[in-house]
CSV table of C-alpha atoms in Angstrom, one decimal:
chain,number,residue,atom,x,y,z
A,7,MET,CA,-138.0,29.7,-42.2
A,8,ILE,CA,-140.3,30.3,-45.2
A,9,ILE,CA,-143.3,29.8,-42.9
A,10,PHE,CA,-142.5,33.1,-41.2
A,11,VAL,CA,-142.9,34.9,-44.5
A,12,VAL,CA,-145.8,32.9,-46.1
A,13,LEU,CA,-148.3,32.9,-43.2
A,14,PRO,CA,-148.3,36.7,-42.6
A,15,THR,CA,-148.5,37.3,-46.3
A,16,VAL,CA,-151.4,35.0,-46.7
A,17,TYR,CA,-153.2,36.6,-43.8
A,18,ILE,CA,-152.6,40.2,-45.0
A,19,LEU,CA,-153.7,39.4,-48.5
A,20,GLY,CA,-156.8,37.6,-47.2
A,21,LEU,CA,-157.7,40.7,-45.2
A,22,LEU,CA,-157.2,42.9,-48.1
A,23,SER,CA,-159.7,40.8,-50.1
A,24,LEU,CA,-162.5,41.8,-47.8
A,25,LYS,CA,-163.7,44.8,-49.8
A,26,ASN,CA,-167.4,45.1,-50.6
A,27,ARG,CA,-168.5,42.5,-48.0
A,28,THR,CA,-170.9,42.8,-45.1
A,29,GLU,CA,-169.6,42.7,-41.6
A,30,LEU,CA,-170.9,39.1,-41.1
A,31,GLN,CA,-169.2,37.9,-44.2
A,32,LYS,CA,-166.0,39.7,-43.2
A,33,PHE,CA,-166.1,37.9,-39.8
A,34,ILE,CA,-166.7,34.5,-41.5
A,35,LEU,CA,-163.9,35.1,-44.0
A,36,ILE,CA,-161.4,36.1,-41.3
A,37,PHE,CA,-162.4,32.9,-39.4
A,38,GLY,CA,-161.9,30.8,-42.5
A,39,ILE,CA,-158.5,32.3,-43.3
A,40,THR,CA,-157.4,31.7,-39.7
A,41,ILE,CA,-158.6,28.1,-39.7
A,42,THR,CA,-156.9,27.5,-43.1
A,43,MET,CA,-153.6,28.8,-41.8
A,44,ILE,CA,-153.8,26.6,-38.7
A,45,GLY,CA,-154.4,23.7,-41.0
A,46,MET,CA,-151.5,24.5,-43.2
A,47,VAL,CA,-149.1,24.6,-40.2
A,48,ASP,CA,-150.6,21.7,-38.3
A,49,GLY,CA,-151.3,19.0,-40.8
A,50,GLY,CA,-151.0,20.1,-44.4
A,51,LEU,CA,-153.6,20.9,-47.0
A,52,PHE,CA,-155.7,17.8,-46.4
A,53,SER,CA,-156.1,18.1,-42.6
A,54,THR,CA,-159.5,18.7,-41.1
A,55,PRO,CA,-158.9,22.4,-40.1
A,56,ALA,CA,-157.5,23.3,-43.6
A,57,PHE,CA,-160.4,21.5,-45.3
A,58,LEU,CA,-162.9,23.2,-43.1
A,59,GLY,CA,-161.3,26.6,-43.7
A,60,LEU,CA,-161.1,26.2,-47.4
A,61,THR,CA,-164.8,25.1,-47.5
A,62,VAL,CA,-165.8,28.2,-45.6
A,63,LEU,CA,-163.7,30.4,-47.9
A,64,LEU,CA,-165.1,28.9,-51.1
A,65,ARG,CA,-168.7,29.1,-49.8
A,66,ILE,CA,-168.4,32.8,-49.0
A,67,TYR,CA,-166.6,33.6,-52.2
A,68,SER,CA,-169.3,31.8,-54.2
A,69,ILE,CA,-172.1,34.0,-52.8
A,70,LYS,CA,-173.2,36.4,-55.5
A,71,LYS,CA,-175.6,38.5,-53.5
A,72,PRO,CA,-174.5,39.6,-50.0
A,73,PHE,CA,-176.8,38.1,-47.4
A,74,SER,CA,-178.1,39.9,-44.3
A,75,ILE,CA,-179.8,38.7,-41.2
A,76,LYS,CA,-183.3,40.0,-40.7
A,77,ILE,CA,-184.7,40.0,-37.2
A,78,SER,CA,-188.5,39.9,-37.2
C-alpha cells in the first residue's frame, strides 16, 4: 500500500525540481525519473532500469552549465 503514496510523491517532487533547466534537460530528467520509478517497482534499486535512470539523473544534475544544441 505504501507504493501508492511513494511513487506519486517521488514523481511530483522530481517534476518540481526542474526549475532553471532547458527544455531538453527537462525532457531527459522526466525520462530518467520515469525509468527510475519503473526500476523501483520492477526489480529494486539494483535492477537495470533503476540503474539507468539513476545514471541519467546524476549526469544531468552534475552539469554546471546548461547545454544547448546548435544546428549549423
